[in-house]
């Protein structure tokens, strides 16, 4: 019963795998662990209410893609609050649509979109949308102008 080459290779593979797994632990100071990159200001373990567009609210002519990049990532049960003015003769009516995919967003196609908030729901405290699948991109739109979360 000698030690075969196959057994030796399996032993080396087992040791290498064990070392790779153990060095992947964040407690070890290998690699670039102290630098975690930019992080979301969600230091609490609870969900946040985030006003879409900050003080600009849900409005035409605002770059929501840049806004989402600066404020992301968003977490499970975070609430996006869409605030917009109710329709008047001097304002454009706003609403909130959830588009099914990036293609619909790029083509500005509301055909398969789901209407989440109507023109009156954004007044006052605003329309709230709770993120139940934050790992998936959400594409939001108004009737005529697109935005991204």
PDB file of C-alpha atoms in Angstrom:
ATOM      1  CA  UNK A   1       0.000   0.000   0.000  1.00  0.00           C
ATOM      2  CA  UNK A   2       2.215   2.739  -1.164  1.00  0.00           C
ATOM      3  CA  UNK A   3       1.594   6.413  -1.589  1.00  0.00           C
ATOM      4  CA  UNK A   4       0.558   6.941  -5.222  1.00  0.00           C
ATOM      5  CA  UNK A   5       0.913  10.041  -7.365  1.00  0.00           C
ATOM      6  CA  UNK A   6      -2.880  10.375  -7.564  1.00  0.00           C
ATOM      7  CA  UNK A   7      -3.132  10.386  -3.769  1.00  0.00           C
ATOM      8  CA  UNK A   8      -0.376  12.995  -3.579  1.00  0.00           C
ATOM      9  CA  UNK A   9      -2.136  15.240  -6.079  1.00  0.00           C
ATOM     10  CA  UNK A  10      -5.401  14.909  -4.171  1.00  0.00           C
ATOM     11  CA  UNK A  11      -3.604  15.867  -0.949  1.00  0.00           C
ATOM     12  CA  UNK A  12      -2.065  18.949  -2.613  1.00  0.00           C
ATOM     13  CA  UNK A  13      -5.464  19.911  -4.048  1.00  0.00           C
ATOM     14  CA  UNK A  14      -7.119  19.510  -0.642  1.00  0.00           C
ATOM     15  CA  UNK A  15      -4.479  21.649   1.092  1.00  0.00           C
ATOM     16  CA  UNK A  16      -4.653  24.338  -1.615  1.00  0.00           C
ATOM     17  CA  UNK A  17      -8.452  24.461  -1.385  1.00  0.00           C
ATOM     18  CA  UNK A  18      -8.346  24.709   2.398  1.00  0.00           C
ATOM     19  CA  UNK A  19      -5.840  27.562   2.229  1.00  0.00           C
ATOM     20  CA  UNK A  20      -7.898  29.413  -0.381  1.00  0.00           C
ATOM     21  CA  UNK A  21     -11.039  29.127   1.720  1.00  0.00           C
ATOM     22  CA  UNK A  22      -9.291  30.197   4.916  1.00  0.00           C
ATOM     23  CA  UNK A  23      -7.696  33.269   3.319  1.00  0.00           C
ATOM     24  CA  UNK A  24     -11.076  34.374   1.994  1.00  0.00           C
ATOM     25  CA  UNK A  25     -12.156  35.095   5.567  1.00  0.00           C
ATOM     26  CA  UNK A  26     -12.533  38.858   6.129  1.00  0.00           C
ATOM     27  CA  UNK A  27     -10.873  38.549   9.516  1.00  0.00           C
ATOM     28  CA  UNK A  28      -7.598  37.800   7.794  1.00  0.00           C
ATOM     29  CA  UNK A  29      -5.704  40.812   6.516  1.00  0.00           C
ATOM     30  CA  UNK A  30      -4.764  39.340   3.151  1.00  0.00           C
ATOM     31  CA  UNK A  31      -5.367  41.207  -0.065  1.00  0.00           C
ATOM     32  CA  UNK A  32      -7.285  44.455  -0.209  1.00  0.00           C
ATOM     33  CA  UNK A  33      -9.664  43.898   2.741  1.00  0.00           C
ATOM     34  CA  UNK A  34      -9.219  47.219   4.554  1.00  0.00           C
ATOM     35  CA  UNK A  35     -10.430  49.046   1.437  1.00  0.00           C
ATOM     36  CA  UNK A  36     -14.076  48.253   0.871  1.00  0.00           C
ATOM     37  CA  UNK A  37     -14.737  50.969  -1.684  1.00  0.00           C
ATOM     38  CA  UNK A  38     -17.594  53.437  -1.575  1.00  0.00           C
ATOM     39  CA  UNK A  39     -20.417  52.349   0.653  1.00  0.00           C
ATOM     40  CA  UNK A  40     -24.048  53.192   1.181  1.00  0.00           C
ATOM     41  CA  UNK A  41     -24.711  55.440   4.177  1.00  0.00           C
ATOM     42  CA  UNK A  42     -27.067  52.794   5.594  1.00  0.00           C
ATOM     43  CA  UNK A  43     -25.199  52.189   8.848  1.00  0.00           C
ATOM     44  CA  UNK A  44     -28.303  50.959  10.606  1.00  0.00           C
ATOM     45  CA  UNK A  45     -29.756  47.529  10.147  1.00  0.00           C
ATOM     46  CA  UNK A  46     -33.185  48.959   9.366  1.00  0.00           C
ATOM     47  CA  UNK A  47     -34.697  50.034   6.081  1.00  0.00           C
ATOM     48  CA  UNK A  48     -34.415  53.623   4.867  1.00  0.00           C
ATOM     49  CA  UNK A  49     -36.891  55.999   3.270  1.00  0.00           C
ATOM     50  CA  UNK A  50     -35.194  57.597   0.298  1.00  0.00           C
ATOM     51  CA  UNK A  51     -36.721  60.572  -1.501  1.00  0.00           C
ATOM     52  CA  UNK A  52     -36.103  60.061  -5.203  1.00  0.00           C
ATOM     53  CA  UNK A  53     -34.255  63.088  -6.567  1.00  0.00           C
ATOM     54  CA  UNK A  54     -33.684  64.549  -3.083  1.00  0.00           C
ATOM     55  CA  UNK A  55     -34.905  68.178  -3.023  1.00  0.00           C
ATOM     56  CA  UNK A  56     -35.615  68.090  -6.787  1.00  0.00           C
ATOM     57  CA  UNK A  57     -38.166  65.308  -6.238  1.00  0.00           C
ATOM     58  CA  UNK A  58     -39.634  63.346  -9.180  1.00  0.00           C
ATOM     59  CA  UNK A  59     -39.375  65.925 -11.915  1.00  0.00           C
ATOM     60  CA  UNK A  60     -38.661  66.388 -15.608  1.00  0.00           C
ATOM     61  CA  UNK A  61     -35.114  67.226 -16.685  1.00  0.00           C
ATOM     62  CA  UNK A  62     -33.300  65.553 -13.771  1.00  0.00           C
ATOM     63  CA  UNK A  63     -30.673  62.827 -14.261  1.00  0.00           C
ATOM     64  CA  UNK A  64     -31.958  60.023 -12.034  1.00  0.00           C
ATOM     65  CA  UNK A  65     -29.324  57.590 -13.308  1.00  0.00           C
ATOM     66  CA  UNK A  66     -26.573  59.684 -11.717  1.00  0.00           C
ATOM     67  CA  UNK A  67     -28.704  60.185  -8.632  1.00  0.00           C
ATOM     68  CA  UNK A  68     -29.156  56.402  -8.230  1.00  0.00           C
ATOM     69  CA  UNK A  69     -25.422  55.763  -8.652  1.00  0.00           C
ATOM     70  CA  UNK A  70     -24.619  58.323  -5.937  1.00  0.00           C
ATOM     71  CA  UNK A  71     -27.255  57.016  -3.511  1.00  0.00           C
ATOM     72  CA  UNK A  72     -26.978  53.273  -4.141  1.00  0.00           C
ATOM     73  CA  UNK A  73     -26.847  50.503  -3.359  1.00  0.00           C
ATOM     74  CA  UNK A  74     -30.374  50.134  -2.134  1.00  0.00           C
ATOM     75  CA  UNK A  75     -31.277  47.381   0.288  1.00  0.00           C
ATOM     76  CA  UNK A  76     -34.157  45.018   0.927  1.00  0.00           C
ATOM     77  CA  UNK A  77     -37.180  46.887   2.313  1.00  0.00           C
ATOM     78  CA  UNK A  78     -35.738  50.328   1.540  1.00  0.00           C
ATOM     79  CA  UNK A  79     -38.570  52.613   0.509  1.00  0.00           C
ATOM     80  CA  UNK A  80     -38.291  54.911  -2.486  1.00  0.00           C
ATOM     81  CA  UNK A  81     -40.517  57.957  -2.067  1.00  0.00           C
ATOM     82  CA  UNK A  82     -41.649  59.646  -5.274  1.00  0.00           C
ATOM     83  CA  UNK A  83     -42.780  63.208  -4.574  1.00  0.00           C
ATOM     84  CA  UNK A  84     -44.252  65.302  -7.354  1.00  0.00           C
ATOM     85  CA  UNK A  85     -46.704  68.144  -7.741  1.00  0.00           C
ATOM     86  CA  UNK A  86     -50.352  67.351  -8.427  1.00  0.00           C
ATOM     87  CA  UNK A  87     -51.536  68.432 -11.874  1.00  0.00           C
ATOM     88  CA  UNK A  88     -52.417  72.089 -12.319  1.00  0.00           C
ATOM     89  CA  UNK A  89     -52.753  74.266 -15.408  1.00  0.00           C
ATOM     90  CA  UNK A  90     -49.129  75.388 -14.848  1.00  0.00           C
ATOM     91  CA  UNK A  91     -47.507  71.994 -14.153  1.00  0.00           C
ATOM     92  CA  UNK A  92     -47.121  68.813 -16.145  1.00  0.00           C
ATOM     93  CA  UNK A  93     -48.832  65.739 -14.729  1.00  0.00           C
ATOM     94  CA  UNK A  94     -46.429  63.179 -13.306  1.00  0.00           C
ATOM     95  CA  UNK A  95     -46.861  59.500 -12.591  1.00  0.00           C
ATOM     96  CA  UNK A  96     -44.633  56.526 -11.782  1.00  0.00           C
ATOM     97  CA  UNK A  97     -44.267  53.475 -14.018  1.00  0.00           C
ATOM     98  CA  UNK A  98     -42.140  50.387 -13.409  1.00  0.00           C
ATOM     99  CA  UNK A  99     -40.647  49.118 -16.658  1.00  0.00           C
ATOM    100  CA  UNK A 100     -40.009  45.388 -17.076  1.00  0.00           C
ATOM    101  CA  UNK A 101     -36.430  45.583 -18.400  1.00  0.00           C
ATOM    102  CA  UNK A 102     -33.542  47.675 -19.688  1.00  0.00           C
ATOM    103  CA  UNK A 103     -34.730  47.375 -23.279  1.00  0.00           C
ATOM    104  CA  UNK A 104     -38.043  49.066 -22.408  1.00  0.00           C
ATOM    105  CA  UNK A 105     -36.107  51.758 -20.562  1.00  0.00           C
ATOM    106  CA  UNK A 106     -33.783  52.460 -23.493  1.00  0.00           C
ATOM    107  CA  UNK A 107     -36.634  52.502 -26.016  1.00  0.00           C
ATOM    108  CA  UNK A 108     -38.835  54.532 -23.653  1.00  0.00           C
ATOM    109  CA  UNK A 109     -41.539  51.906 -24.162  1.00  0.00           C
ATOM    110  CA  UNK A 110     -44.346  51.980 -21.593  1.00  0.00           C
ATOM    111  CA  UNK A 111     -46.369  49.289 -23.375  1.00  0.00           C
ATOM    112  CA  UNK A 112     -45.490  46.560 -20.829  1.00  0.00           C
ATOM    113  CA  UNK A 113     -44.876  48.916 -17.905  1.00  0.00           C
ATOM    114  CA  UNK A 114     -46.833  48.706 -14.678  1.00  0.00           C
ATOM    115  CA  UNK A 115     -48.317  51.963 -13.422  1.00  0.00           C
ATOM    116  CA  UNK A 116     -47.394  52.314  -9.761  1.00  0.00           C
ATOM    117  CA  UNK A 117     -48.416  55.864  -8.922  1.00  0.00           C
ATOM    118  CA  UNK A 118     -50.984  58.078 -10.598  1.00  0.00           C
ATOM    119  CA  UNK A 119     -50.845  61.855 -11.051  1.00  0.00           C
ATOM    120  CA  UNK A 120     -52.280  62.639  -7.603  1.00  0.00           C
ATOM    121  CA  UNK A 121     -50.366  60.132  -5.451  1.00  0.00           C
ATOM    122  CA  UNK A 122     -47.085  62.081  -5.449  1.00  0.00           C
ATOM    123  CA  UNK A 123     -48.491  65.072  -3.581  1.00  0.00           C
ATOM    124  CA  UNK A 124     -47.909  65.574   0.128  1.00  0.00           C
ATOM    125  CA  UNK A 125     -45.886  62.711   1.583  1.00  0.00           C
ATOM    126  CA  UNK A 126     -45.429  61.196  -1.883  1.00  0.00           C
ATOM    127  CA  UNK A 127     -45.903  57.762  -3.390  1.00  0.00           C
ATOM    128  CA  UNK A 128     -43.888  54.994  -1.701  1.00  0.00           C
ATOM    129  CA  UNK A 129     -42.359  51.957  -3.401  1.00  0.00           C
ATOM    130  CA  UNK A 130     -40.782  49.291  -1.167  1.00  0.00           C
ATOM    131  CA  UNK A 131     -37.874  47.362  -2.674  1.00  0.00           C
ATOM    132  CA  UNK A 132     -38.534  43.645  -2.350  1.00  0.00           C
ATOM    133  CA  UNK A 133     -35.856  42.584  -4.867  1.00  0.00           C
ATOM    134  CA  UNK A 134     -32.959  45.061  -4.498  1.00  0.00           C
ATOM    135  CA  UNK A 135     -30.510  42.788  -6.343  1.00  0.00           C
ATOM    136  CA  UNK A 136     -32.505  43.368  -9.530  1.00  0.00           C
ATOM    137  CA  UNK A 137     -32.409  46.757 -11.297  1.00  0.00           C
ATOM    138  CA  UNK A 138     -35.655  48.689 -11.232  1.00  0.00           C
ATOM    139  CA  UNK A 139     -36.439  50.949 -14.171  1.00  0.00           C
ATOM    140  CA  UNK A 140     -38.844  53.774 -13.406  1.00  0.00           C
ATOM    141  CA  UNK A 141     -40.441  56.192 -15.828  1.00  0.00           C
ATOM    142  CA  UNK A 142     -42.863  59.053 -15.972  1.00  0.00           C
ATOM    143  CA  UNK A 143     -45.323  59.323 -18.858  1.00  0.00           C
ATOM    144  CA  UNK A 144     -42.855  61.126 -21.125  1.00  0.00           C
ATOM    145  CA  UNK A 145     -39.464  61.250 -19.408  1.00  0.00           C
ATOM    146  CA  UNK A 146     -37.428  58.266 -18.251  1.00  0.00           C
ATOM    147  CA  UNK A 147     -35.405  57.715 -15.086  1.00  0.00           C
ATOM    148  CA  UNK A 148     -33.445  54.859 -13.546  1.00  0.00           C
ATOM    149  CA  UNK A 149     -32.971  53.469 -10.075  1.00  0.00           C
TER     150      UNK A 149
END
